[in-house]
CSV table of C-alpha atoms and ligand atoms in Angstrom, one decimal:
chain,number,residue,atom,x,y,z
J,11,UNK,CA,186.6,172.9,239.3
J,12,UNK,CA,187.6,169.9,237.2
J,13,UNK,CA,191.2,170.3,238.4
J,14,UNK,CA,190.1,169.8,242.0
J,15,UNK,CA,188.0,166.7,241.4
J,16,UNK,CA,190.4,164.5,243.3
J,17,UNK,CA,190.8,166.6,246.5
J,18,UNK,CA,187.2,167.7,246.5
J,19,UNK,CA,186.1,164.2,247.3
J,20,UNK,CA,187.1,164.7,250.9
J,21,UNK,CA,184.9,167.1,253.0
J,22,UNK,CA,186.8,170.3,253.9
J,23,UNK,CA,186.4,169.7,257.6
J,24,UNK,CA,188.1,166.3,257.5
J,25,UNK,CA,191.0,167.6,255.4
J,26,UNK,CA,191.8,170.3,258.0
J,27,UNK,CA,191.8,167.6,260.7
J,28,UNK,CA,194.2,165.4,258.7
J,29,UNK,CA,196.5,168.4,258.2
J,30,UNK,CA,196.7,168.9,262.0
J,31,UNK,CA,197.6,165.3,262.5
J,32,UNK,CA,200.3,165.5,259.9
J,33,UNK,CA,201.9,168.6,261.5
J,34,UNK,CA,201.8,166.9,264.9
J,35,UNK,CA,203.5,163.7,263.6
J,36,UNK,CA,206.1,165.7,261.8
J,37,UNK,CA,206.9,167.7,265.0
J,38,UNK,CA,207.0,164.5,267.0
J,39,UNK,CA,209.5,162.9,264.6
J,40,UNK,CA,211.7,166.1,264.6
J,41,UNK,CA,211.7,166.2,268.4
J,42,UNK,CA,212.6,162.6,268.6
J,43,UNK,CA,215.4,163.0,266.1
J,44,UNK,CA,216.9,166.0,268.0
J,45,UNK,CA,216.8,164.1,271.3
J,46,UNK,CA,218.1,160.9,270.0
J,47,UNK,CA,220.3,161.7,267.0
J,48,UNK,CA,221.7,158.2,267.0
J,49,UNK,CA,218.4,156.5,266.8
J,50,UNK,CA,217.4,158.6,263.8
J,51,UNK,CA,218.9,156.2,261.3
J,52,UNK,CA,217.3,153.3,263.1
J,53,UNK,CA,214.0,155.1,263.0
J,54,UNK,CA,214.3,155.6,259.3
J,55,UNK,CA,214.8,151.9,258.6
J,56,UNK,CA,211.5,151.0,260.2
J,57,UNK,CA,208.5,149.7,258.4
J,58,UNK,CA,206.4,152.3,260.2
J,59,UNK,CA,207.6,154.9,257.7
J,60,UNK,CA,206.3,152.7,254.9
J,61,UNK,CA,209.8,151.7,254.0
J,62,UNK,CA,211.3,148.3,254.2
J,63,UNK,CA,214.2,147.5,256.6
J,64,UNK,CA,217.8,147.5,255.5
J,65,UNK,CA,218.9,144.0,254.5
J,66,UNK,CA,220.9,141.7,256.7
J,67,UNK,CA,224.0,140.5,255.0
J,68,UNK,CA,222.4,137.1,254.3
J,69,UNK,CA,219.4,138.7,252.5
J,70,UNK,CA,221.2,140.6,249.8
J,71,UNK,CA,221.5,137.7,247.3
J,72,UNK,CA,217.8,137.1,246.7
J,73,UNK,CA,215.8,139.6,244.7
J,74,UNK,CA,215.2,141.0,241.2
J,75,UNK,CA,216.7,143.5,238.8
J,76,UNK,CA,214.4,146.4,238.2
J,77,UNK,CA,214.8,148.8,235.3
J,78,UNK,CA,216.4,152.2,235.9
J,79,UNK,CA,217.5,153.6,232.6
J,80,UNK,CA,220.7,155.6,232.2
J,81,UNK,CA,221.8,158.2,229.7
J,82,UNK,CA,224.1,156.4,227.3
J,83,UNK,CA,224.2,158.8,224.3
J,84,UNK,CA,227.9,159.0,224.5
J,85,UNK,CA,230.6,157.1,226.4
J,86,UNK,CA,231.2,160.2,228.5
J,87,UNK,CA,227.5,160.5,229.4
J,88,UNK,CA,227.2,156.9,230.2
J,89,UNK,CA,230.1,157.1,232.6
J,90,UNK,CA,228.6,160.1,234.4
J,91,UNK,CA,225.2,158.4,234.7
J,92,UNK,CA,226.8,155.3,236.0
J,93,UNK,CA,228.4,157.4,238.8
J,94,UNK,CA,232.0,157.0,237.5
J,95,UNK,CA,234.5,159.7,238.1
J,96,UNK,CA,237.7,158.0,237.1
J,97,UNK,CA,239.9,158.8,234.2
J,98,UNK,CA,238.6,158.1,230.7
J,99,UNK,CA,241.7,156.5,229.2
J,100,UNK,CA,241.6,153.2,231.0
J,101,UNK,CA,240.4,150.4,228.7
J,102,UNK,CA,238.6,148.9,231.6
J,103,UNK,CA,235.9,151.5,231.1
J,104,UNK,CA,235.2,150.5,227.6
J,105,UNK,CA,234.9,146.8,227.4
J,106,UNK,CA,238.3,146.8,225.5
J,107,UNK,CA,236.8,149.1,222.9
J,108,UNK,CA,235.2,152.5,222.5
J,109,UNK,CA,233.3,151.4,219.4
J,110,UNK,CA,230.1,153.4,219.1
J,111,UNK,CA,228.4,150.1,218.1
J,112,UNK,CA,229.0,148.7,221.7
J,113,UNK,CA,227.3,151.7,223.4
J,114,UNK,CA,223.7,150.6,223.1
J,115,UNK,CA,224.5,147.2,224.6
J,116,UNK,CA,226.5,148.8,227.5
J,117,UNK,CA,223.8,151.4,228.1
J,118,UNK,CA,221.2,148.6,228.3
J,119,UNK,CA,223.4,146.6,230.8
J,120,UNK,CA,223.7,149.7,233.0
J,121,UNK,CA,219.9,150.4,233.1
J,122,UNK,CA,219.1,148.0,236.1
J,123,UNK,CA,219.0,148.3,239.8
J,124,UNK,CA,219.2,145.3,242.2
J,125,UNK,CA,216.3,145.1,244.6
J,126,UNK,CA,216.5,142.5,247.3
J,127,UNK,CA,213.3,140.7,248.0
J,128,UNK,CA,212.3,141.7,251.5
J,129,UNK,CA,214.5,144.6,252.4
J,130,UNK,CA,216.4,147.7,251.2
J,131,UNK,CA,220.0,148.3,250.3
J,132,UNK,CA,221.8,151.4,251.7
J,133,UNK,CA,222.1,153.6,248.6
J,134,UNK,CA,225.7,154.1,247.6
J,135,UNK,CA,227.2,157.4,248.7
J,136,UNK,CA,230.9,157.9,248.0
J,137,UNK,CA,231.2,160.8,250.5
J,138,UNK,CA,229.6,158.7,253.3
J,139,UNK,CA,232.0,155.8,252.5
J,140,UNK,CA,234.9,158.2,252.6
J,141,UNK,CA,233.9,159.4,256.1
J,142,UNK,CA,233.4,155.8,257.2
J,143,UNK,CA,236.8,154.6,256.0
J,144,UNK,CA,238.5,157.6,257.7
J,145,UNK,CA,236.8,157.0,261.0
J,146,UNK,CA,239.5,154.9,262.7
J,147,UNK,CA,242.1,157.5,261.7
J,148,UNK,CA,240.0,160.3,263.2
J,149,UNK,CA,239.7,158.3,266.4
J,150,UNK,CA,243.4,157.5,266.6
J,151,UNK,CA,242.8,153.8,265.9
J,152,UNK,CA,244.6,151.5,263.6
J,153,UNK,CA,243.2,150.4,260.2
J,154,UNK,CA,241.9,152.5,257.2
J,155,UNK,CA,241.2,151.8,253.6
J,156,UNK,CA,240.6,148.6,251.7
J,157,UNK,CA,242.7,145.9,250.1
J,158,UNK,CA,241.3,143.9,247.2
J,159,UNK,CA,243.0,140.5,246.7
J,160,UNK,CA,242.2,138.0,244.0
J,161,UNK,CA,242.0,137.1,240.3
J,162,UNK,CA,241.0,139.1,237.2
J,163,UNK,CA,237.4,139.4,238.4
J,164,UNK,CA,238.6,140.9,241.6
J,165,UNK,CA,240.7,143.4,239.5
J,166,UNK,CA,237.4,144.4,237.8
J,167,UNK,CA,235.8,144.9,241.2
J,168,UNK,CA,238.7,147.1,242.4
J,169,UNK,CA,238.6,149.1,239.1
J,170,UNK,CA,234.9,149.6,239.5
J,171,UNK,CA,235.5,150.7,243.1
J,172,UNK,CA,238.1,153.2,242.0
J,173,UNK,CA,235.7,154.7,239.5
J,174,UNK,CA,232.8,154.9,242.0
J,175,UNK,CA,235.2,156.6,244.6
J,176,UNK,CA,236.9,158.7,241.9
J,177,UNK,CA,235.7,162.0,243.3
J,178,UNK,CA,237.7,161.4,246.5
J,179,UNK,CA,241.0,160.1,245.3
J,180,UNK,CA,244.0,162.0,246.6
J,181,UNK,CA,246.8,160.3,244.6
J,182,UNK,CA,247.5,157.3,242.4
J,183,UNK,CA,245.3,155.0,240.4
J,184,UNK,CA,245.0,151.3,239.8
J,185,UNK,CA,246.6,149.9,236.7
J,186,UNK,CA,246.0,146.6,235.0
J,187,UNK,CA,249.2,145.3,236.6
J,188,UNK,CA,249.4,142.9,239.4
J,189,UNK,CA,249.8,145.3,242.3
J,190,UNK,CA,248.4,148.8,242.5
J,191,UNK,CA,247.1,151.3,245.0
J,192,UNK,CA,245.7,154.8,245.4
J,193,UNK,CA,245.1,156.9,248.4
J,194,UNK,CA,241.8,158.4,249.5
J,195,UNK,CA,241.2,162.0,250.8
J,196,UNK,CA,240.7,162.9,254.4
J,197,UNK,CA,242.8,160.2,255.9
J,198,UNK,CA,240.5,157.4,254.6
J,199,UNK,CA,243.6,155.4,253.8
J,200,UNK,CA,244.7,153.5,250.7
J,201,UNK,CA,242.9,151.3,248.4
J,202,UNK,CA,245.1,148.5,247.0
J,203,UNK,CA,244.8,145.6,244.6
J,204,UNK,CA,246.9,142.5,244.5
J,205,UNK,CA,246.5,139.9,241.7
J,206,UNK,CA,246.8,136.4,243.1
J,207,UNK,CA,244.6,133.8,241.5
J,208,UNK,CA,244.5,131.3,244.4
J,209,UNK,CA,245.3,133.6,247.4
J,210,UNK,CA,247.8,130.9,248.3
J,211,UNK,CA,250.9,129.7,246.4
J,212,UNK,CA,249.9,126.9,244.0
J,213,UNK,CA,253.1,125.0,244.6
J,214,UNK,CA,252.6,124.5,248.4
J,215,UNK,CA,249.0,125.6,248.7
J,216,UNK,CA,249.9,127.7,251.6
J,217,UNK,CA,250.0,131.5,252.3
J,218,UNK,CA,253.1,133.5,251.6
J,219,UNK,CA,253.7,135.3,254.9
J,220,UNK,CA,254.6,139.1,255.1
J,221,UNK,CA,258.2,138.4,256.0
J,222,UNK,CA,258.8,135.7,253.4
J,223,UNK,CA,260.7,137.1,250.4
J,224,UNK,CA,258.8,136.9,247.2
J,225,UNK,CA,260.8,134.7,244.8
J,226,UNK,CA,262.2,136.5,241.8
J,227,UNK,CA,260.7,133.9,239.5
J,228,UNK,CA,257.3,134.1,241.0
J,229,UNK,CA,254.6,133.1,238.5
J,230,UNK,CA,252.3,135.7,237.1
J,231,UNK,CA,249.2,136.3,239.1
J,232,UNK,CA,250.4,134.6,242.3
J,233,UNK,CA,251.8,137.6,244.0
J,234,UNK,CA,252.4,138.0,247.8
J,235,UNK,CA,249.7,140.1,249.4
J,236,UNK,CA,250.0,139.5,253.1
J,237,UNK,CA,252.5,142.3,253.6
J,238,UNK,CA,249.9,144.8,252.4
J,239,UNK,CA,247.1,144.2,254.9
J,240,UNK,CA,248.4,145.7,258.1
J,241,UNK,CA,247.4,149.3,257.6
J,242,UNK,CA,243.9,148.4,256.2
J,243,UNK,CA,240.6,148.1,257.9
J,244,UNK,CA,238.9,145.9,255.3
J,245,UNK,CA,240.5,143.1,253.2
J,246,UNK,CA,238.2,142.0,250.4
J,247,UNK,CA,239.1,138.6,248.8
J,248,UNK,CA,237.8,136.3,246.2
J,249,UNK,CA,239.1,133.1,244.6
J,250,UNK,CA,237.2,130.5,242.7
J,251,UNK,CA,237.5,130.6,238.9
J,252,UNK,CA,241.0,129.1,238.9
J,253,UNK,CA,240.5,126.1,241.2
J,254,UNK,CA,239.3,123.7,238.5
J,255,UNK,CA,237.2,120.7,239.4
J,256,UNK,CA,235.8,119.9,242.8
J,257,UNK,CA,237.7,116.7,243.4
J,258,UNK,CA,238.3,115.8,247.1
J,259,UNK,CA,241.9,117.0,246.7
J,260,UNK,CA,240.8,120.4,245.4
J,261,UNK,CA,238.2,120.8,248.1
J,262,UNK,CA,240.8,119.9,250.8
J,263,UNK,CA,243.2,122.5,249.5
J,264,UNK,CA,240.3,125.1,249.3
J,265,UNK,CA,239.4,124.4,252.9
J,266,UNK,CA,243.0,124.6,254.0
J,267,UNK,CA,243.3,127.9,252.2
J,268,UNK,CA,240.3,129.3,254.0
J,269,UNK,CA,241.5,128.3,257.4
J,270,UNK,CA,244.9,129.8,256.8
J,271,UNK,CA,243.5,133.1,255.6
J,272,UNK,CA,241.1,133.4,258.5
J,273,UNK,CA,243.8,132.7,261.1
J,274,UNK,CA,246.2,135.1,259.3
J,275,UNK,CA,243.6,137.9,259.3
J,276,UNK,CA,242.7,137.1,262.9
J,277,UNK,CA,246.2,138.0,263.9
J,278,UNK,CA,245.2,141.6,263.1
J,279,UNK,CA,242.3,142.5,265.4
J,280,UNK,CA,241.6,145.7,263.5
J,281,UNK,CA,241.0,144.0,260.2
J,282,UNK,CA,237.6,142.7,258.9
J,283,UNK,CA,237.8,140.1,256.2
J,284,UNK,CA,235.2,140.3,253.5
J,285,UNK,CA,234.8,137.4,251.1
J,286,UNK,CA,233.1,138.1,247.9
J,287,UNK,CA,231.2,135.1,246.4
J,288,UNK,CA,232.2,133.7,243.0
J,289,UNK,CA,229.8,134.3,240.2
J,290,UNK,CA,229.6,131.8,237.3
J,291,UNK,CA,229.6,133.0,233.7
J,292,UNK,CA,226.8,132.4,231.2
J,293,UNK,CA,227.1,130.0,228.3
J,294,UNK,CA,226.5,131.6,224.9
J,295,UNK,CA,226.0,134.9,226.6
J,296,UNK,CA,225.2,136.8,223.3
J,297,UNK,CA,221.7,135.4,223.7
J,298,UNK,CA,221.0,137.7,226.7
J,299,UNK,CA,220.1,141.4,226.4
J,300,UNK,CA,218.5,141.9,229.8
J,301,UNK,CA,218.8,140.3,233.3
J,302,UNK,CA,217.2,136.9,233.9
J,303,UNK,CA,214.4,136.5,236.3
J,304,UNK,CA,215.4,133.0,237.4
J,305,UNK,CA,218.7,131.3,237.9
J,306,UNK,CA,219.2,127.9,236.3
J,307,UNK,CA,222.5,125.9,236.6
J,308,UNK,CA,222.1,124.9,233.0
J,309,UNK,CA,223.0,128.4,232.0
J,310,UNK,CA,226.4,128.1,233.7
J,311,UNK,CA,227.5,124.8,232.1
J,312,UNK,CA,230.8,125.8,230.7
J,313,UNK,CA,234.3,125.4,232.1
J,314,UNK,CA,234.2,124.8,235.9
J,315,UNK,CA,231.5,127.4,236.5
J,316,UNK,CA,229.1,125.0,238.1
J,317,UNK,CA,231.6,124.3,240.9
J,318,UNK,CA,231.4,128.0,242.1
J,319,UNK,CA,228.3,127.3,244.3
J,320,UNK,CA,230.2,124.6,246.1
J,321,UNK,CA,233.2,126.9,246.8
J,322,UNK,CA,230.9,129.7,247.9
J,323,UNK,CA,229.1,127.3,250.3
J,324,UNK,CA,232.4,126.4,252.0
J,325,UNK,CA,233.2,130.0,252.7
J,326,UNK,CA,229.6,130.8,253.8
J,327,UNK,CA,229.6,127.9,256.3
J,328,UNK,CA,233.1,128.7,257.6
J,329,UNK,CA,232.5,132.4,258.0
J,330,UNK,CA,229.2,131.6,259.9
J,331,UNK,CA,231.6,130.5,262.7
J,332,UNK,CA,233.6,133.8,262.4
J,333,UNK,CA,230.9,136.5,262.8
J,334,UNK,CA,233.5,139.2,262.8
J,335,UNK,CA,234.1,138.6,259.1
J,336,UNK,CA,231.6,139.0,256.3
J,337,UNK,CA,230.5,136.8,253.4
J,338,UNK,CA,229.6,139.2,250.6
J,339,UNK,CA,226.9,137.4,248.6
J,340,UNK,CA,226.9,138.8,245.0
J,341,UNK,CA,224.6,136.1,243.6
J,342,UNK,CA,222.6,138.9,242.1
J,343,UNK,CA,225.0,138.8,239.1
J,344,UNK,CA,224.2,135.2,238.4
J,345,UNK,CA,221.2,136.7,236.7
J,346,UNK,CA,223.3,139.0,234.6
J,347,UNK,CA,223.9,137.1,231.4
J,348,UNK,CA,223.8,140.5,229.7
J,349,UNK,CA,226.7,143.0,229.9
J,350,UNK,CA,229.6,140.5,229.6
J,351,UNK,CA,232.9,141.6,228.2
J,352,UNK,CA,233.0,139.9,224.9
J,353,UNK,CA,230.0,137.8,223.9
J,354,UNK,CA,230.5,134.9,223.2
J,355,UNK,CA,234.3,134.9,223.6
J,356,UNK,CA,234.3,136.1,227.2
J,357,UNK,CA,231.1,135.3,229.1
J,358,UNK,CA,232.6,135.5,232.6
J,359,UNK,CA,234.0,139.1,232.9
J,360,UNK,CA,231.8,142.1,232.5
J,361,UNK,CA,232.1,145.5,230.8
J,362,UNK,CA,232.7,148.5,233.1
J,363,UNK,CA,230.6,150.3,234.0
J,364,UNK,CA,228.2,147.4,234.4
J,365,UNK,CA,227.0,144.6,236.6
J,366,UNK,CA,230.2,144.4,238.6
J,367,UNK,CA,229.4,147.9,240.0
J,368,UNK,CA,226.8,146.1,242.0
J,369,UNK,CA,229.4,144.1,243.9
J,370,UNK,CA,230.5,147.5,245.2
J,371,UNK,CA,227.0,148.7,245.9
J,372,UNK,CA,226.7,145.5,248.0
J,373,UNK,CA,230.1,146.0,249.5
J,374,UNK,CA,229.0,149.5,250.5
J,375,UNK,CA,225.9,148.1,252.1
J,376,UNK,CA,227.8,145.6,254.3
J,377,UNK,CA,230.5,148.0,255.3
J,378,UNK,CA,228.1,150.7,256.3
J,379,UNK,CA,226.0,148.2,258.2
J,380,UNK,CA,229.0,146.9,260.1
J,381,UNK,CA,228.6,147.4,263.8
J,382,UNK,CA,231.4,148.7,266.0
E,410,NAG,C1,251.1,152.7,247.6
E,410,NAG,O1,251.6,151.8,248.6
E,410,NAG,C2,252.9,152.0,249.0
E,410,NAG,C3,253.3,151.0,250.0
E,410,NAG,O2,252.4,150.9,251.1
E,410,NAG,C4,253.0,153.5,249.6
E,410,NAG,O3,254.4,153.7,249.9
E,410,NAG,C5,252.6,154.5,248.5
E,410,NAG,O4,252.6,155.8,249.1
E,410,NAG,C6,251.2,154.1,248.1
E,410,NAG,N1,250.8,155.0,247.0
E,410,NAG,C7,249.7,155.8,247.1
E,410,NAG,C8,249.3,156.7,245.9
E,410,NAG,O5,248.9,155.7,248.1
E,411,NAG,C1,225.1,127.1,223.4
E,411,NAG,O1,225.3,127.0,222.0
E,411,NAG,C2,225.5,125.7,221.5
E,411,NAG,C3,225.7,125.8,220.0
E,411,NAG,O2,224.7,126.6,219.3
E,411,NAG,C4,224.3,124.8,221.8
E,411,NAG,O3,224.5,123.5,221.3
E,411,NAG,C5,224.1,124.8,223.3
E,411,NAG,O4,222.9,124.1,223.6
E,411,NAG,C6,224.0,126.2,223.9
E,411,NAG,N1,223.9,126.2,225.3
E,411,NAG,C7,223.3,127.0,226.1
E,411,NAG,C8,223.3,126.8,227.6
E,411,NAG,O5,222.7,128.0,225.7
């Protein structure tokens, strides 16, 4: 009897009555979903089912990191529990090391999930993303796959993306070189990366066009990328860390760069531009072993990190006038003083797997929520 103490509090009659109501509601929902298959996903996002709505793109930057421990007993197990299915031999996976002493730190840094304040993220599903990226090809339309363009942090995002999509790679892999690509299964297109720290050429501060020949003596990390966009559906860019101070001259050039990129991308109606925000590093990052709960500019007071907000604001405001394109707000990682690549030598980049994976969780959210 003791085992039934909880349920026996309700009279038998009432419990039967509740049971009937439950069956009726379930049948109703099933009927609805059969008749309106397309509204099922909308239905499931409603508060009525006790869930919170999916976030709008401008809601994903505010929230908290909640603990969600992973298995990090070995490097291999950590990789699996982080959802990585890429090759083991890349140093990107190991924080430039496979020292067993680094494993606890990396395991801790992977044991957190980003929870926006008033809404839900779409949970990352690599098979669903594969289907989404192959949709245009199935419908005979132009544009598939993703091109990542930017600096070394953008390389980290593309490497993380490769590992999260690893189960669906048909051929190729990204290297640490300046230009790389791999193809996805099922006609979902290519995923490419181009290393170019300013997106424009830092001599002229303008974009190198697809038909312009790349000079033989081109500087490192300022590669041409415009010739690689045409077959893509999504072009994901970031630039910020290399721009230095925020003098009027710098801000003018930054603005001009933004205008040039938007009008270039707009010459391809099938392409959506996604601009990832820049995330500042954390001064003396060895002091952090868990995410922060509040952001404080004083934590980002090294190098030019405090200008990143300003650069992000220019993009955010400009893209508000171009609703076809997307500002990908990854401010969540401003709270991630933990998990950096080499505390206290490198407090800007992160270990992979690690906080950068969340840039791709958020990328997934905005791509899957894209209308049209
Ligand atoms: C990489 O890109 C080039 C140029 O678009 C293409 O010819 C090649 O097939 C691609 N490689 C893979 C593995 O997709
Ligand atoms: C970083 O460390 C230096 C040296 O210990 C100290 O003076 C400084 O206040 C620290 N800054 C932050 C933001 O933690």
